[in-house]
Amino acid sequence: MSLLNQLQNDMKVAMKAQEKDLLSVIRQLKSAVMNEKIQLKKDDLNRDEELAVIAREVKQRKDSLQEFIDGQRQDLADKTQKELDLLSRYMPKQLDDDEITEVVQVAIKQSGATGPSDMGKVMGIVSGQVKGRADGKVVANRVKTLLAELAK
């Protein structure tokens, strides 16, 4: 089932259950998906493109959450955190630290990387494997750390 179909079904359920917060998040996500379809001039998005839209929405809310916390706006931080929790329903299972490390180690072996200068090679392999399942900053930090250990 495509993401749009799933969102449409979830929207009906949220309306019947009168879950206003969930309904709002679904509408925002649906709008983002529709905008992406228009921007890419496609009738349907593939799974990677759908994940990219969801990831973008999650990232926006994470950034906003940090700004609200820094600005001591707990009311907005709480609302944004709730939106993040609701959006996480549409994200694939996230990789934990051990799984990320394992993927990075395999990519290092595949690429023949020998140190930090090979970060681009490793990230090229890793990013395709963890797309939508891990935060890019976390992955990049793990790659840097493991490559730095190799260089020692």
PDB file of C-alpha atoms in Angstrom:
ATOM      1  CA  MET A   1       0.000   0.000   0.000  1.00  0.00           C
ATOM      2  CA  SER A   2       1.340   3.408  -0.913  1.00  0.00           C
ATOM      3  CA  LEU A   3       1.914   6.016   1.761  1.00  0.00           C
ATOM      4  CA  LEU A   4      -0.899   8.190   0.405  1.00  0.00           C
ATOM      5  CA  ASN A   5      -3.381   5.311   0.637  1.00  0.00           C
ATOM      6  CA  GLN A   6      -2.236   4.559   4.165  1.00  0.00           C
ATOM      7  CA  LEU A   7      -2.549   8.227   5.131  1.00  0.00           C
ATOM      8  CA  GLN A   8      -6.028   8.399   3.623  1.00  0.00           C
ATOM      9  CA  ASN A   9      -7.148   5.340   5.618  1.00  0.00           C
ATOM     10  CA  ASP A  10      -5.528   6.652   8.803  1.00  0.00           C
ATOM     11  CA  MET A  11      -7.212  10.007   8.260  1.00  0.00           C
ATOM     12  CA  LYS A  12     -10.632   8.353   8.186  1.00  0.00           C
ATOM     13  CA  VAL A  13      -9.857   6.458  11.395  1.00  0.00           C
ATOM     14  CA  ALA A  14      -8.568   9.613  13.107  1.00  0.00           C
ATOM     15  CA  MET A  15     -11.680  11.535  12.076  1.00  0.00           C
ATOM     16  CA  LYS A  16     -13.988   8.848  13.450  1.00  0.00           C
ATOM     17  CA  ALA A  17     -11.989   8.666  16.694  1.00  0.00           C
ATOM     18  CA  GLN A  18     -11.852  12.484  16.872  1.00  0.00           C
ATOM     19  CA  GLU A  19      -8.093  12.478  17.342  1.00  0.00           C
ATOM     20  CA  LYS A  20      -7.376  16.068  16.351  1.00  0.00           C
ATOM     21  CA  ASP A  21      -3.607  15.923  16.891  1.00  0.00           C
ATOM     22  CA  LEU A  22      -3.200  12.784  14.805  1.00  0.00           C
ATOM     23  CA  LEU A  23      -5.472  14.158  12.113  1.00  0.00           C
ATOM     24  CA  SER A  24      -3.400  17.340  11.926  1.00  0.00           C
ATOM     25  CA  VAL A  25      -0.131  15.401  11.565  1.00  0.00           C
ATOM     26  CA  ILE A  26      -1.619  13.127   8.904  1.00  0.00           C
ATOM     27  CA  ARG A  27      -2.878  16.113   6.926  1.00  0.00           C
ATOM     28  CA  GLN A  28       0.521  17.819   7.121  1.00  0.00           C
ATOM     29  CA  LEU A  29       2.308  14.659   6.004  1.00  0.00           C
ATOM     30  CA  LYS A  30      -0.176  14.054   3.210  1.00  0.00           C
ATOM     31  CA  SER A  31       0.309  17.615   2.031  1.00  0.00           C
ATOM     32  CA  ALA A  32       4.094  17.171   2.060  1.00  0.00           C
ATOM     33  CA  VAL A  33       3.783  13.978  -0.005  1.00  0.00           C
ATOM     34  CA  MET A  34       1.470  15.652  -2.502  1.00  0.00           C
ATOM     35  CA  ASN A  35       3.855  18.615  -2.808  1.00  0.00           C
ATOM     36  CA  GLU A  36       6.746  16.218  -3.430  1.00  0.00           C
ATOM     37  CA  LYS A  37       4.743  14.502  -6.195  1.00  0.00           C
ATOM     38  CA  ILE A  38       4.101  17.867  -7.825  1.00  0.00           C
ATOM     39  CA  GLN A  39       7.710  18.966  -7.457  1.00  0.00           C
ATOM     40  CA  LEU A  40       9.043  15.722  -8.958  1.00  0.00           C
ATOM     41  CA  LYS A  41       6.277  15.722 -11.607  1.00  0.00           C
ATOM     42  CA  LYS A  42       5.342  12.122 -10.835  1.00  0.00           C
ATOM     43  CA  ASP A  43       2.036  10.334 -10.439  1.00  0.00           C
ATOM     44  CA  ASP A  44       3.351   8.152  -7.618  1.00  0.00           C
ATOM     45  CA  LEU A  45       6.406   8.248  -5.389  1.00  0.00           C
ATOM     46  CA  ASN A  46       8.540   5.175  -4.820  1.00  0.00           C
ATOM     47  CA  ARG A  47       9.250   3.974  -1.294  1.00  0.00           C
ATOM     48  CA  ASP A  48      12.587   5.816  -1.048  1.00  0.00           C
ATOM     49  CA  GLU A  49      10.971   9.092  -2.075  1.00  0.00           C
ATOM     50  CA  GLU A  50       8.178   8.576   0.465  1.00  0.00           C
ATOM     51  CA  LEU A  51      10.740   7.875   3.189  1.00  0.00           C
ATOM     52  CA  ALA A  52      12.617  11.021   2.235  1.00  0.00           C
ATOM     53  CA  VAL A  53       9.454  13.092   2.723  1.00  0.00           C
ATOM     54  CA  ILE A  54       8.761  11.521   6.110  1.00  0.00           C
ATOM     55  CA  ALA A  55      12.383  11.963   7.168  1.00  0.00           C
ATOM     56  CA  ARG A  56      12.260  15.628   6.139  1.00  0.00           C
ATOM     57  CA  GLU A  57       9.120  16.170   8.214  1.00  0.00           C
ATOM     58  CA  VAL A  58      10.723  14.448  11.202  1.00  0.00           C
ATOM     59  CA  LYS A  59      13.898  16.508  10.836  1.00  0.00           C
ATOM     60  CA  GLN A  60      11.931  19.762  10.692  1.00  0.00           C
ATOM     61  CA  ARG A  61      10.160  18.884  13.910  1.00  0.00           C
ATOM     62  CA  LYS A  62      13.369  17.825  15.644  1.00  0.00           C
ATOM     63  CA  ASP A  63      14.953  21.150  14.705  1.00  0.00           C
ATOM     64  CA  SER A  64      11.881  23.040  15.915  1.00  0.00           C
ATOM     65  CA  LEU A  65      11.814  21.034  19.123  1.00  0.00           C
ATOM     66  CA  GLN A  66      15.388  22.022  19.926  1.00  0.00           C
ATOM     67  CA  GLU A  67      14.638  25.678  19.192  1.00  0.00           C
ATOM     68  CA  PHE A  68      11.570  25.606  21.446  1.00  0.00           C
ATOM     69  CA  ILE A  69      13.568  23.995  24.245  1.00  0.00           C
ATOM     70  CA  ASP A  70      16.357  26.562  23.844  1.00  0.00           C
ATOM     71  CA  GLY A  71      13.766  29.358  23.811  1.00  0.00           C
ATOM     72  CA  GLN A  72      12.111  27.945  26.941  1.00  0.00           C
ATOM     73  CA  ARG A  73       8.783  27.425  25.175  1.00  0.00           C
ATOM     74  CA  GLN A  74       7.727  24.208  26.858  1.00  0.00           C
ATOM     75  CA  ASP A  75       4.175  24.429  25.483  1.00  0.00           C
ATOM     76  CA  LEU A  76       5.410  24.401  21.889  1.00  0.00           C
ATOM     77  CA  ALA A  77       8.075  21.823  22.715  1.00  0.00           C
ATOM     78  CA  ASP A  78       5.412  19.468  24.089  1.00  0.00           C
ATOM     79  CA  LYS A  79       3.217  19.931  20.999  1.00  0.00           C
ATOM     80  CA  THR A  80       6.164  19.324  18.666  1.00  0.00           C
ATOM     81  CA  GLN A  81       7.255  16.236  20.615  1.00  0.00           C
ATOM     82  CA  LYS A  82       3.740  14.826  20.291  1.00  0.00           C
ATOM     83  CA  GLU A  83       3.849  15.441  16.530  1.00  0.00           C
ATOM     84  CA  LEU A  84       7.212  13.656  16.362  1.00  0.00           C
ATOM     85  CA  ASP A  85       5.774  10.676  18.221  1.00  0.00           C
ATOM     86  CA  LEU A  86       2.833  10.512  15.824  1.00  0.00           C
ATOM     87  CA  LEU A  87       5.086  10.816  12.758  1.00  0.00           C
ATOM     88  CA  SER A  88       7.261   7.963  13.987  1.00  0.00           C
ATOM     89  CA  ARG A  89       4.395   5.591  13.120  1.00  0.00           C
ATOM     90  CA  TYR A  90       5.209   6.105   9.471  1.00  0.00           C
ATOM     91  CA  MET A  91       8.975   5.691   9.752  1.00  0.00           C
ATOM     92  CA  PRO A  92      10.585   2.275   9.382  1.00  0.00           C
ATOM     93  CA  LYS A  93      12.154   0.724  12.470  1.00  0.00           C
ATOM     94  CA  GLN A  94      15.204   2.780  13.370  1.00  0.00           C
ATOM     95  CA  LEU A  95      18.596   1.107  13.654  1.00  0.00           C
ATOM     96  CA  ASP A  96      20.252   1.066  17.066  1.00  0.00           C
ATOM     97  CA  ASP A  97      23.908   1.985  17.649  1.00  0.00           C
ATOM     98  CA  ASP A  98      25.148  -1.596  17.330  1.00  0.00           C
ATOM     99  CA  GLU A  99      23.346  -2.116  14.023  1.00  0.00           C
ATOM    100  CA  ILE A 100      24.741   1.145  12.641  1.00  0.00           C
ATOM    101  CA  THR A 101      28.252   0.140  13.708  1.00  0.00           C
ATOM    102  CA  GLU A 102      27.854  -3.226  12.002  1.00  0.00           C
ATOM    103  CA  VAL A 103      26.687  -1.651   8.728  1.00  0.00           C
ATOM    104  CA  VAL A 104      29.573   0.847   8.829  1.00  0.00           C
ATOM    105  CA  GLN A 105      32.163  -1.871   9.502  1.00  0.00           C
ATOM    106  CA  VAL A 106      30.908  -3.911   6.556  1.00  0.00           C
ATOM    107  CA  ALA A 107      31.014  -0.815   4.328  1.00  0.00           C
ATOM    108  CA  ILE A 108      34.582  -0.069   5.429  1.00  0.00           C
ATOM    109  CA  LYS A 109      35.632  -3.589   4.438  1.00  0.00           C
ATOM    110  CA  GLN A 110      33.784  -3.372   1.105  1.00  0.00           C
ATOM    111  CA  SER A 111      35.321  -0.028   0.195  1.00  0.00           C
ATOM    112  CA  GLY A 112      38.812  -0.911   1.363  1.00  0.00           C
ATOM    113  CA  ALA A 113      38.917   2.302   3.406  1.00  0.00           C
ATOM    114  CA  THR A 114      42.096   2.929   5.355  1.00  0.00           C
ATOM    115  CA  GLY A 115      41.426   6.209   7.144  1.00  0.00           C
ATOM    116  CA  PRO A 116      39.398   9.405   7.442  1.00  0.00           C
ATOM    117  CA  SER A 117      40.216  10.433   3.878  1.00  0.00           C
ATOM    118  CA  ASP A 118      38.006   7.561   2.665  1.00  0.00           C
ATOM    119  CA  MET A 119      34.894   8.867   4.420  1.00  0.00           C
ATOM    120  CA  GLY A 120      33.141   9.661   1.134  1.00  0.00           C
ATOM    121  CA  LYS A 121      33.518   6.093  -0.137  1.00  0.00           C
ATOM    122  CA  VAL A 122      32.138   4.630   3.084  1.00  0.00           C
ATOM    123  CA  MET A 123      29.274   7.124   3.388  1.00  0.00           C
ATOM    124  CA  GLY A 124      28.258   6.369  -0.196  1.00  0.00           C
ATOM    125  CA  ILE A 125      27.805   2.719   0.672  1.00  0.00           C
ATOM    126  CA  VAL A 126      26.285   3.232   4.115  1.00  0.00           C
ATOM    127  CA  SER A 127      23.800   5.948   3.233  1.00  0.00           C
ATOM    128  CA  GLY A 128      22.019   3.726   0.728  1.00  0.00           C
ATOM    129  CA  GLN A 129      21.704   0.916   3.255  1.00  0.00           C
ATOM    130  CA  VAL A 130      20.416   2.958   6.194  1.00  0.00           C
ATOM    131  CA  LYS A 131      18.269   5.474   4.334  1.00  0.00           C
ATOM    132  CA  GLY A 132      15.268   6.366   6.460  1.00  0.00           C
ATOM    133  CA  ARG A 133      16.357   4.009   9.231  1.00  0.00           C
ATOM    134  CA  ALA A 134      19.075   6.107  10.883  1.00  0.00           C
ATOM    135  CA  ASP A 135      19.897   9.766  11.422  1.00  0.00           C
ATOM    136  CA  GLY A 136      22.558  10.925   8.956  1.00  0.00           C
ATOM    137  CA  LYS A 137      24.502  12.801  11.637  1.00  0.00           C
ATOM    138  CA  VAL A 138      24.715   9.707  13.815  1.00  0.00           C
ATOM    139  CA  VAL A 139      25.895   7.613  10.864  1.00  0.00           C
ATOM    140  CA  ALA A 140      28.489  10.206   9.819  1.00  0.00           C
ATOM    141  CA  ASN A 141      29.842  10.390  13.369  1.00  0.00           C
ATOM    142  CA  ARG A 142      30.090   6.593  13.529  1.00  0.00           C
ATOM    143  CA  VAL A 143      31.926   6.498  10.195  1.00  0.00           C
ATOM    144  CA  LYS A 144      34.364   9.213  11.366  1.00  0.00           C
ATOM    145  CA  THR A 145      35.027   7.373  14.618  1.00  0.00           C
ATOM    146  CA  LEU A 146      35.641   3.996  13.018  1.00  0.00           C
ATOM    147  CA  LEU A 147      37.828   5.436  10.272  1.00  0.00           C
ATOM    148  CA  ALA A 148      39.860   7.359  12.827  1.00  0.00           C
ATOM    149  CA  GLU A 149      40.410   4.102  14.742  1.00  0.00           C
ATOM    150  CA  LEU A 150      41.628   2.452  11.513  1.00  0.00           C
ATOM    151  CA  ALA A 151      44.201   5.193  10.970  1.00  0.00           C
ATOM    152  CA  LYS A 152      45.780   4.663  14.396  1.00  0.00           C
TER     153      LYS A 152
END
